[in-house]
CSV table of C-alpha atoms in Angstrom, one decimal:
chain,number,residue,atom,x,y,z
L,1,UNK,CA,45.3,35.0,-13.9
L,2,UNK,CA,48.5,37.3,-13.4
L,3,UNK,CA,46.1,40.3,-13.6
L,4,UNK,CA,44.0,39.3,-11.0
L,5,UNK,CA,44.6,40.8,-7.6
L,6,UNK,CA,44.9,38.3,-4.7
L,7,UNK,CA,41.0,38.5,-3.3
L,8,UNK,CA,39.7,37.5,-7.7
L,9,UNK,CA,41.9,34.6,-7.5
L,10,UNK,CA,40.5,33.5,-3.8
L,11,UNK,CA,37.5,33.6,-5.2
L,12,UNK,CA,38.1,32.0,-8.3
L,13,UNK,CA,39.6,29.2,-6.9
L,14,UNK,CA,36.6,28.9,-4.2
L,15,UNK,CA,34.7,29.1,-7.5
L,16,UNK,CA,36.6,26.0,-8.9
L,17,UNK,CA,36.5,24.3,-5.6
L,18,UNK,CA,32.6,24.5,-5.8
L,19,UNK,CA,32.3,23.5,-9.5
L,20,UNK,CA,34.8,20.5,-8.8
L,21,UNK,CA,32.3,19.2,-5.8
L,22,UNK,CA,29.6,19.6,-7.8
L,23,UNK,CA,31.1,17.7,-10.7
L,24,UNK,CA,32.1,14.6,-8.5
L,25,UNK,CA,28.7,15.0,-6.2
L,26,UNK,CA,26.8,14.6,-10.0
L,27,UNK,CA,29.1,11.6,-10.8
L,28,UNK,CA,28.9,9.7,-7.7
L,29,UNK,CA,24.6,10.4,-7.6
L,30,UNK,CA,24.9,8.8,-11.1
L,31,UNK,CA,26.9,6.1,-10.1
L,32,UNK,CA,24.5,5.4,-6.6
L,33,UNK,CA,21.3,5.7,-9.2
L,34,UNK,CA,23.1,3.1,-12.1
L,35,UNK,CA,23.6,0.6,-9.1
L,36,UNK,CA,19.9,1.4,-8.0
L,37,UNK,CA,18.8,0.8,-11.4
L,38,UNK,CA,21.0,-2.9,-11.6
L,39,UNK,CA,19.4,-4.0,-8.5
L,40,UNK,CA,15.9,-3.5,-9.0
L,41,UNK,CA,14.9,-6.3,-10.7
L,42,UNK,CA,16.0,-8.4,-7.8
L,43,UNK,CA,14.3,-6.2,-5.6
L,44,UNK,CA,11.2,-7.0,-7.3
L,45,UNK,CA,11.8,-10.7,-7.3
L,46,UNK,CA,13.0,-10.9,-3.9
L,47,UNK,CA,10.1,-8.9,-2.5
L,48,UNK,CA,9.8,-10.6,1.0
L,49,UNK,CA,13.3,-10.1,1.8
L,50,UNK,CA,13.3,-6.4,0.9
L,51,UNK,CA,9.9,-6.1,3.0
L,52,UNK,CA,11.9,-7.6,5.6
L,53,UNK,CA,15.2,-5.1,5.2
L,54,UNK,CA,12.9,-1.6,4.6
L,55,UNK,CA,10.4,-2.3,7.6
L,56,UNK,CA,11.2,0.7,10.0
L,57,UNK,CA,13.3,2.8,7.8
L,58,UNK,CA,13.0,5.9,6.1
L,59,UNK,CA,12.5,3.9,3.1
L,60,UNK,CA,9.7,2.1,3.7
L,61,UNK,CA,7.6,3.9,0.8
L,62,UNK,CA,9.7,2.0,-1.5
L,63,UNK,CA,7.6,-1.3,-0.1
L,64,UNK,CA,4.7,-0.4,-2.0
L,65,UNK,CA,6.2,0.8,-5.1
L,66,UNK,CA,8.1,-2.5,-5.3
L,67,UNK,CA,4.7,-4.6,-5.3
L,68,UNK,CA,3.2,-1.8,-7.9
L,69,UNK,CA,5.8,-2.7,-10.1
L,70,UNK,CA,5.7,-6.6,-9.9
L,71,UNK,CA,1.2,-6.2,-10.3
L,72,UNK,CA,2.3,-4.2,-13.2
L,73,UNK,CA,4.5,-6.9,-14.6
L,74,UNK,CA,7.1,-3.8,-15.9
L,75,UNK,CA,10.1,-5.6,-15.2
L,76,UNK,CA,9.0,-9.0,-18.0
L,77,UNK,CA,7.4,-6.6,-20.4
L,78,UNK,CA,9.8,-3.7,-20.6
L,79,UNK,CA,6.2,-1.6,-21.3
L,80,UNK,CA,6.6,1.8,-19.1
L,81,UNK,CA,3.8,3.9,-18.5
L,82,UNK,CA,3.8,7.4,-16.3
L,83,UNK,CA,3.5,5.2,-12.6
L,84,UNK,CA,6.0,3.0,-13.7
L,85,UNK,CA,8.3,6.1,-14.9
L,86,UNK,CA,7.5,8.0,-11.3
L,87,UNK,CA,8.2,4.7,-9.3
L,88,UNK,CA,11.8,4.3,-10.7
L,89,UNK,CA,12.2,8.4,-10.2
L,90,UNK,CA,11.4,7.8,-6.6
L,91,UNK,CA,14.0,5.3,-6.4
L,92,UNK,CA,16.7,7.2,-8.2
L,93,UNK,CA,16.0,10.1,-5.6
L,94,UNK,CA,16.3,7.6,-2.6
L,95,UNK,CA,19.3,5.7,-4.5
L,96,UNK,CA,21.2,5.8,-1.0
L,97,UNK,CA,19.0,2.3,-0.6
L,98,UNK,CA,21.3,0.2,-2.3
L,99,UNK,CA,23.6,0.4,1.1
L,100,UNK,CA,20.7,-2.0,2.5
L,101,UNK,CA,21.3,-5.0,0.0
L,102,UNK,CA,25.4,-5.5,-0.6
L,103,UNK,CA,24.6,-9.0,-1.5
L,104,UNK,CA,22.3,-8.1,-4.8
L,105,UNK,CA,25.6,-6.2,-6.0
L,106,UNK,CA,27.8,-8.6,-5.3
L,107,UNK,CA,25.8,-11.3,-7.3
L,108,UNK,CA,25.2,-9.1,-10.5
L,109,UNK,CA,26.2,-10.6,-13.7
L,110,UNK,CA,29.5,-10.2,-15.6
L,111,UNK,CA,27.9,-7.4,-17.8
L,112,UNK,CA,26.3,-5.3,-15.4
L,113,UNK,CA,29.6,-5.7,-13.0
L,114,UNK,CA,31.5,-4.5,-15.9
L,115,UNK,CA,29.6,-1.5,-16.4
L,116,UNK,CA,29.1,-0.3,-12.7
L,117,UNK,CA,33.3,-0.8,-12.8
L,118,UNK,CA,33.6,1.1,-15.8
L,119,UNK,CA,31.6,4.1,-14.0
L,120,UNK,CA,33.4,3.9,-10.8
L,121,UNK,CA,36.9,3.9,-12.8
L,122,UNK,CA,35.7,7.2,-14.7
L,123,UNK,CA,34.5,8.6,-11.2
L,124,UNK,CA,37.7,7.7,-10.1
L,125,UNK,CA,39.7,9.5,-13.2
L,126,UNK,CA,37.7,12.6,-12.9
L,127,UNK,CA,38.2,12.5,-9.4
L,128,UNK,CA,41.7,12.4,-10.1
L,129,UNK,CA,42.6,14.8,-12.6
L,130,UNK,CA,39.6,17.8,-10.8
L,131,UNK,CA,41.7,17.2,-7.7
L,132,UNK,CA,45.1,18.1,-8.9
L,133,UNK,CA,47.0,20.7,-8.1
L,134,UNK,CA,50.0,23.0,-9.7
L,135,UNK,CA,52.7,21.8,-6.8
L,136,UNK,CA,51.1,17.6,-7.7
L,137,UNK,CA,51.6,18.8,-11.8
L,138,UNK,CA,55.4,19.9,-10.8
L,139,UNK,CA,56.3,16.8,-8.9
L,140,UNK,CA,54.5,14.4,-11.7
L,141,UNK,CA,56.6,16.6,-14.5
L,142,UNK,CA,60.0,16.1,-12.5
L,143,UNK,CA,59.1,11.9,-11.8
L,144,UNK,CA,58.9,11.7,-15.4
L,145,UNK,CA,62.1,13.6,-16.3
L,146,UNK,CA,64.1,11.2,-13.2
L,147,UNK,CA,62.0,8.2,-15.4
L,148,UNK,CA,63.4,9.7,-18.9
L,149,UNK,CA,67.0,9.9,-17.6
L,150,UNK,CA,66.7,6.2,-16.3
L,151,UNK,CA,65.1,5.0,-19.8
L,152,UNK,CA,68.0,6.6,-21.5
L,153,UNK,CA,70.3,4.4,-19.0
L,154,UNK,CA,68.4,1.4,-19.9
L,155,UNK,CA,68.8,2.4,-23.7
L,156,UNK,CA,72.3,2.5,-23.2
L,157,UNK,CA,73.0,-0.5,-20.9
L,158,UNK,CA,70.5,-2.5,-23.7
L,159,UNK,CA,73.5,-1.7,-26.7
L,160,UNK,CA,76.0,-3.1,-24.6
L,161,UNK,CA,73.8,-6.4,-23.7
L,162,UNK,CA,72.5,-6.4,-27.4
L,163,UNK,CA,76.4,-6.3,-29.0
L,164,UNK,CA,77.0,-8.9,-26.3
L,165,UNK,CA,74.6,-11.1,-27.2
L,166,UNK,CA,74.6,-10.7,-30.8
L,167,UNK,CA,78.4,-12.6,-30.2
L,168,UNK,CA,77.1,-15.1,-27.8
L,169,UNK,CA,74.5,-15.7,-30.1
L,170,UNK,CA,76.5,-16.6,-33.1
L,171,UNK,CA,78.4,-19.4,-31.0
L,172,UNK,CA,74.4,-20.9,-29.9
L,173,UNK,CA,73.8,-21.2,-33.2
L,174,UNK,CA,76.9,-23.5,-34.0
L,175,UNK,CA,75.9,-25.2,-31.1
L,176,UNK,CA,72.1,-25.8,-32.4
L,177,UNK,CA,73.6,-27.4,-35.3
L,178,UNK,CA,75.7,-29.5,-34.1
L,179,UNK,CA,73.0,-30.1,-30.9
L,180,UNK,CA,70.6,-30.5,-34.2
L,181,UNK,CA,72.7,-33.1,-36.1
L,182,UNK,CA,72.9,-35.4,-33.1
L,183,UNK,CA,68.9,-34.5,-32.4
L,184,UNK,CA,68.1,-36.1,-35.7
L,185,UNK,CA,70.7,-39.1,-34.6
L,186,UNK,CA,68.3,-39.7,-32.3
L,187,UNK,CA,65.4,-39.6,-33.4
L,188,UNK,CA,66.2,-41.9,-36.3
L,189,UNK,CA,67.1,-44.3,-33.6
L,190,UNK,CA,63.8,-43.6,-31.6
L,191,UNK,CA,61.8,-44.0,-34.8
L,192,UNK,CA,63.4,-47.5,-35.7
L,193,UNK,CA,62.9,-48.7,-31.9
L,194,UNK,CA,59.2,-47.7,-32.0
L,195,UNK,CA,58.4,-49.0,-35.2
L,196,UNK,CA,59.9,-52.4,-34.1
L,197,UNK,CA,57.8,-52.3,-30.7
L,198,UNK,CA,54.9,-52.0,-32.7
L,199,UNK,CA,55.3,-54.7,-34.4
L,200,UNK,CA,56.3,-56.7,-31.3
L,201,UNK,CA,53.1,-55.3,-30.2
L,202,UNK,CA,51.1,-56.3,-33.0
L,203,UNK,CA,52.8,-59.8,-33.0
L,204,UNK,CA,51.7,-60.3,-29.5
L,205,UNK,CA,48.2,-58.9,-29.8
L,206,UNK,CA,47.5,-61.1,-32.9
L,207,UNK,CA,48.5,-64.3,-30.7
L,208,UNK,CA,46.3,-63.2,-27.4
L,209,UNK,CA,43.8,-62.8,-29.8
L,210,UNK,CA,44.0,-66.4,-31.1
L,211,UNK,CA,44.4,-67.5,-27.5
L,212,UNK,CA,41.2,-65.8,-26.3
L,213,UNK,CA,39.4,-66.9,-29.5
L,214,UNK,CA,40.6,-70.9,-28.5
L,215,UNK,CA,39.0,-70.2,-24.9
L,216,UNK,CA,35.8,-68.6,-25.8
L,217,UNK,CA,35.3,-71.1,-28.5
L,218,UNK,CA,35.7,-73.7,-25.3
L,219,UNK,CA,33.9,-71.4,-23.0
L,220,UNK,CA,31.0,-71.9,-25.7
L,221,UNK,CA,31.5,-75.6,-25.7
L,222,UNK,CA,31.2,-76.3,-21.9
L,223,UNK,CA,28.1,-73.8,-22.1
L,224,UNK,CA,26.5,-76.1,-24.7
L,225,UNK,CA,27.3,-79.1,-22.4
L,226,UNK,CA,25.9,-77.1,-19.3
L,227,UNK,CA,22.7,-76.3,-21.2
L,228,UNK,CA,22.3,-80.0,-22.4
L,229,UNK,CA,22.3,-81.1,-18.4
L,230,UNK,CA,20.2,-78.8,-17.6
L,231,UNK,CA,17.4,-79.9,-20.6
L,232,UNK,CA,18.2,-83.2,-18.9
L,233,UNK,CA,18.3,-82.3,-15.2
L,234,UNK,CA,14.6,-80.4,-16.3
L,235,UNK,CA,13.6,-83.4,-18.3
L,236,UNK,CA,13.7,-85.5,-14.9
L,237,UNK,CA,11.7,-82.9,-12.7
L,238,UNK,CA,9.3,-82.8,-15.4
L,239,UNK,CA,8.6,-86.7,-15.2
L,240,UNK,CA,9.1,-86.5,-11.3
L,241,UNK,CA,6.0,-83.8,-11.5
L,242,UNK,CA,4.7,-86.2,-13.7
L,243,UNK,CA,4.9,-88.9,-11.3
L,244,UNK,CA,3.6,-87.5,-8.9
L,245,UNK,CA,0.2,-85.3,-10.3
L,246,UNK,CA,-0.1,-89.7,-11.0
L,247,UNK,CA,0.1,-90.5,-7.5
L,248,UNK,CA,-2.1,-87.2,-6.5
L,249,UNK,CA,-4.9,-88.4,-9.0
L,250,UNK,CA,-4.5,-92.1,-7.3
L,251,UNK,CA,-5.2,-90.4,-3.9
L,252,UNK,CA,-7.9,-88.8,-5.1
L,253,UNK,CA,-9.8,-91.4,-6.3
L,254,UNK,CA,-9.2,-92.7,-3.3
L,255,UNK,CA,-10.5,-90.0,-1.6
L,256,UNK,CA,-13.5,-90.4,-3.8
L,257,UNK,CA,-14.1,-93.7,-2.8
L,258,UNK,CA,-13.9,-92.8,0.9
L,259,UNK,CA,-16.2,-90.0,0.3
L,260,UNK,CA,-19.0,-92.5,-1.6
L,261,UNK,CA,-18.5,-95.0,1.3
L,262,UNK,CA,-19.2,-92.3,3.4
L,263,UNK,CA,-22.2,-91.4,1.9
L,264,UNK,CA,-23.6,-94.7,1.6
L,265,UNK,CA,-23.0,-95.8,5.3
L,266,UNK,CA,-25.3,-91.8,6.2
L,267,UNK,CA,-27.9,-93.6,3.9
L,268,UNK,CA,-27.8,-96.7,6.4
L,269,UNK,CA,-27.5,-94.4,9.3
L,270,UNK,CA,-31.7,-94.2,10.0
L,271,UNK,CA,-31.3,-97.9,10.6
L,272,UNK,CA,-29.0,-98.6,13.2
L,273,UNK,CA,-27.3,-95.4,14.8
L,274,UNK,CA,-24.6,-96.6,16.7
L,275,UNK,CA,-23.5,-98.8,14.3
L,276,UNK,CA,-23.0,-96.6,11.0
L,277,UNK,CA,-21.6,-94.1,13.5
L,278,UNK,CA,-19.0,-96.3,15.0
L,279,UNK,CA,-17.9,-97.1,11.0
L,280,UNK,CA,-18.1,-93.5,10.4
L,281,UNK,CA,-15.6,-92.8,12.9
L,282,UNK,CA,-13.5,-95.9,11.4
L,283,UNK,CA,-14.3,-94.1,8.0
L,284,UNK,CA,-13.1,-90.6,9.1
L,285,UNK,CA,-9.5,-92.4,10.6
L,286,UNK,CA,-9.0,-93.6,7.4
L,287,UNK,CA,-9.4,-90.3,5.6
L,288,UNK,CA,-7.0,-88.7,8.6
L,289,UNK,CA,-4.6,-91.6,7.7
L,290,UNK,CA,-4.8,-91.0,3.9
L,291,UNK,CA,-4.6,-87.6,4.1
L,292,UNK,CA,-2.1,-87.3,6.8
L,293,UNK,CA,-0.1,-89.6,4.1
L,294,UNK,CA,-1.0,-87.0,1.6
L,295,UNK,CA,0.3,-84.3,3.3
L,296,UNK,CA,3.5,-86.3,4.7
L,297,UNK,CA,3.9,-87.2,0.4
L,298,UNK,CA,3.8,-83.1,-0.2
L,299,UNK,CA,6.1,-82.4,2.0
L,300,UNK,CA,8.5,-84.8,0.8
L,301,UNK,CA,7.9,-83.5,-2.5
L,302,UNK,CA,8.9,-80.1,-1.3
L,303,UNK,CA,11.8,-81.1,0.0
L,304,UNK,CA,13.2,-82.9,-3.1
L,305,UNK,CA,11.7,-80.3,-5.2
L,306,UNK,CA,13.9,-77.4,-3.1
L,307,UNK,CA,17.2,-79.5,-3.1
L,308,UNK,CA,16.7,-79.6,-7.0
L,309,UNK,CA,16.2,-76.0,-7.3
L,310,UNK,CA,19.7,-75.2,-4.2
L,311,UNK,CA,21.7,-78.1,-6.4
L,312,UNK,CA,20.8,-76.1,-9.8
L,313,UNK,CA,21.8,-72.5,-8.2
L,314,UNK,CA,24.9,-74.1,-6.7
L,315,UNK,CA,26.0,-76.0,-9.7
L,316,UNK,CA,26.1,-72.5,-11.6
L,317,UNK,CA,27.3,-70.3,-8.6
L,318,UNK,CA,30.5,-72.9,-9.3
L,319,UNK,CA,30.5,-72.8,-13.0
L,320,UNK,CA,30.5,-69.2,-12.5
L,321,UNK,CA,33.2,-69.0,-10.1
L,322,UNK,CA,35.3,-71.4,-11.8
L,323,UNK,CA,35.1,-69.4,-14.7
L,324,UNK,CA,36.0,-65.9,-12.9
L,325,UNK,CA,39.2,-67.8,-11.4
L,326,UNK,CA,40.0,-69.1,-14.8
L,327,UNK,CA,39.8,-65.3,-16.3
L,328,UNK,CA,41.2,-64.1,-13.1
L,329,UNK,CA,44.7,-66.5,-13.8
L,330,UNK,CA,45.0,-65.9,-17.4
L,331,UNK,CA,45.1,-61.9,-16.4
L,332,UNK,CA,47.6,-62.5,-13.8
L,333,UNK,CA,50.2,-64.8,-15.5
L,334,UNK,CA,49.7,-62.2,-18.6
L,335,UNK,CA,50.4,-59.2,-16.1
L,336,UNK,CA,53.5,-61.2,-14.8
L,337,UNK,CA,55.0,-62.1,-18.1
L,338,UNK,CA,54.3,-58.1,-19.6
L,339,UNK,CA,56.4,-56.9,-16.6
L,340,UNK,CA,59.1,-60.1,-16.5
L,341,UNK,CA,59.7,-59.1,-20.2
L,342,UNK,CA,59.9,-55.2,-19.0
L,343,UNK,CA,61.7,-56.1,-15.8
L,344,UNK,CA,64.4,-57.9,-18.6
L,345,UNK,CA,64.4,-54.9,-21.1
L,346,UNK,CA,65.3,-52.2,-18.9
L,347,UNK,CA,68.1,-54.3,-17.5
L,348,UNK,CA,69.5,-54.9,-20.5
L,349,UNK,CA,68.6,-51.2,-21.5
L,350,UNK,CA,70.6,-50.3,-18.1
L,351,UNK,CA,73.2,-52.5,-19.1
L,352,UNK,CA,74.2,-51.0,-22.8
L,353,UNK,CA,74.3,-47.6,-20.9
L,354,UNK,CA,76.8,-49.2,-18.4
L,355,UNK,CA,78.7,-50.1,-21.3
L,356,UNK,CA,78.6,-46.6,-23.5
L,357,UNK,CA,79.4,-45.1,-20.3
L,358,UNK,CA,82.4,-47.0,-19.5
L,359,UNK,CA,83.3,-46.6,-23.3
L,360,UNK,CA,83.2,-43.5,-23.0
L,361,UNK,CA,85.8,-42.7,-20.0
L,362,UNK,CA,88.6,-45.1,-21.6
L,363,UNK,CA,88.4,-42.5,-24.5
């Protein structure tokens, strides 16, 4: 370089400018053609929306190539023939189309987001380091002899602090062990207070448990009790339906008679007319009497038959109610008791402190 007069070394370095733009320009096509290539596959899926973003541009074309691809199934079978081969060419030529769908690059997975970063950051270092020049080199050389001077500083100002702290550090330690001694003080005393909770735990667990043994095994008693009225409560409708299929067959013999009378006064009727109809009509009121008696019996035997069935259903609606408030009391005076017997343990717990404390300022 000395040897060169001033025009060589204008040239050279508009040599080096040229080579350097060429370098980046082949570094950013790659980077446009790898983002290009990471897209695509949504391109093919998403055909309708890229129909919808190339309509009118200059890359229309691609439309086409897009549906070749997805008749020729490329993207599921990996299997790439000579059209397949010329229809990704085309769209590393035209990679510029990427611009048109942000929203594909943005939802890329983790690998392929990783890669297209780790090209950009090696565009960016060779962008970088081509770009530099001699006057950037000499400010970069005299940062890091300012830095060098500073770390030496540091070094220095780090023996001080170190020999400081190496003193400070022998008086911690003493401290530790004593701070230790009264740690395991402690915990001795925590261990001993948690082993007798637990067994004031276990103690009272072991008598709830007898408690709600005595009430289930009463709970199961009234149940038995319940279920025997009921078998007796059903035993009675039973004997009431009983009673009255009885009273139904009664009514239809009854009926039966009625019905024969009937018949034999329309046998009669050829002889006298008026007569045998004026009985018929006496006849047919006292069918309308009987059945309207019939019909009056069935609705009375609806009525008991519902107030049965709404005394059953409230009967145990009240069983189960009384049994919810009986569960319902037996949780609240066992939640009042649990925090009475807190309530009593931290005062007394407040009160030994009071004590150590005033203890402790007397001496």
């Amino acid at each position: 370089m000395q040897n060169l007069d001033p025009a060589e070394a204008e040239d050279f370095a508009r040599i080096r400018d040229v080579q350097v733009e060429n370098v980046l320009r082949i570094l950013e096509d790659s980077l446009g053609r790898l983002k290009i290539s990471l897209i695509l596959p949504r391109m093919v899926a998403d055909l309708e929306h890229v129909e919808r973003q190339l309509q009118g541009t200059l890359y229309q074309p691609a439309i086409e190539h897009l549906k070749a691809v997805k008749r020729l199934d490329a993207i599921e079978t990996q299997m790439f023939d000579i059209e397949v081969l010329r229809i990704i060419d085309y769209f590393h030529r035209n990679f510029k189309m990427n611009e048109l769908f942000p929203r594909y690059l943005n939802n890329l997975s983790t690998y392929d987001k990783t890669l297209l970063f780790a090209f950009e950051t090696i565009l960016s270092v060779a962008r970088r380091h081509l770009e530099r020049t001699s006057k950037a080199e000499i400010n970069m050389e005299r940062q890091l002899y300012v830095m060098y001077q500073e770390r030496e500083e540091t070094k220095a100002r780090n023996e001080s602090i170190r020999k400081k702290l190496k003193s400070k550090y022998a008086a911690l330690r003493w401290k530790q062990g004593v701070q230790f001694v009264i740690l395991e003080k402690h915990e001795s005393d925590l261990a001993n207070r948690k082993w007798k909770n637990n067994v004031r735990i276990q103690n009272e667990i072991e008598k709830r448990g007898r408690i709600l043994r005595e009430n289930h095994k009463q709970s199961l008693i009234r149940q038995k009790e319940l279920e025997e009225e009921l078998e007796q409560a059903k035993a009675q409708f039973e004997l009431l339906v009983k009673n009255n299929a009885a009273k139904e067959k009664e009514i239809r013999g009854e009926k039966s008679k009625l019905l024969i009378q009937l018949e034999n006064i329309l046998r009669k009727y050829d002889s006298s007319v008026t007569e045998k109809l004026r009985e018929n009509l006496e006849l047919e009121d006292m069918f309308k009497v009987a059945k309207k008696e019939l019909d009056e019996f069935m609705v009375l035997y609806r009525k008991e038959e519902a107030v049965y069935k709404n005394i059953v259903v409230k009967y145990e609606k009240e069983e189960q109610r009384k049994q919810q408030q009986r569960i319902l009391l037996y949780m609240m005076n066992r939640a009042a008791r649990k925090i009475q017997r807190y309530w009593q343990k931290w005062r007394k717990d407040q009160a030994k402190r009071a004590r150590k404390a005033r203890k402790s300022k007397k001496k």
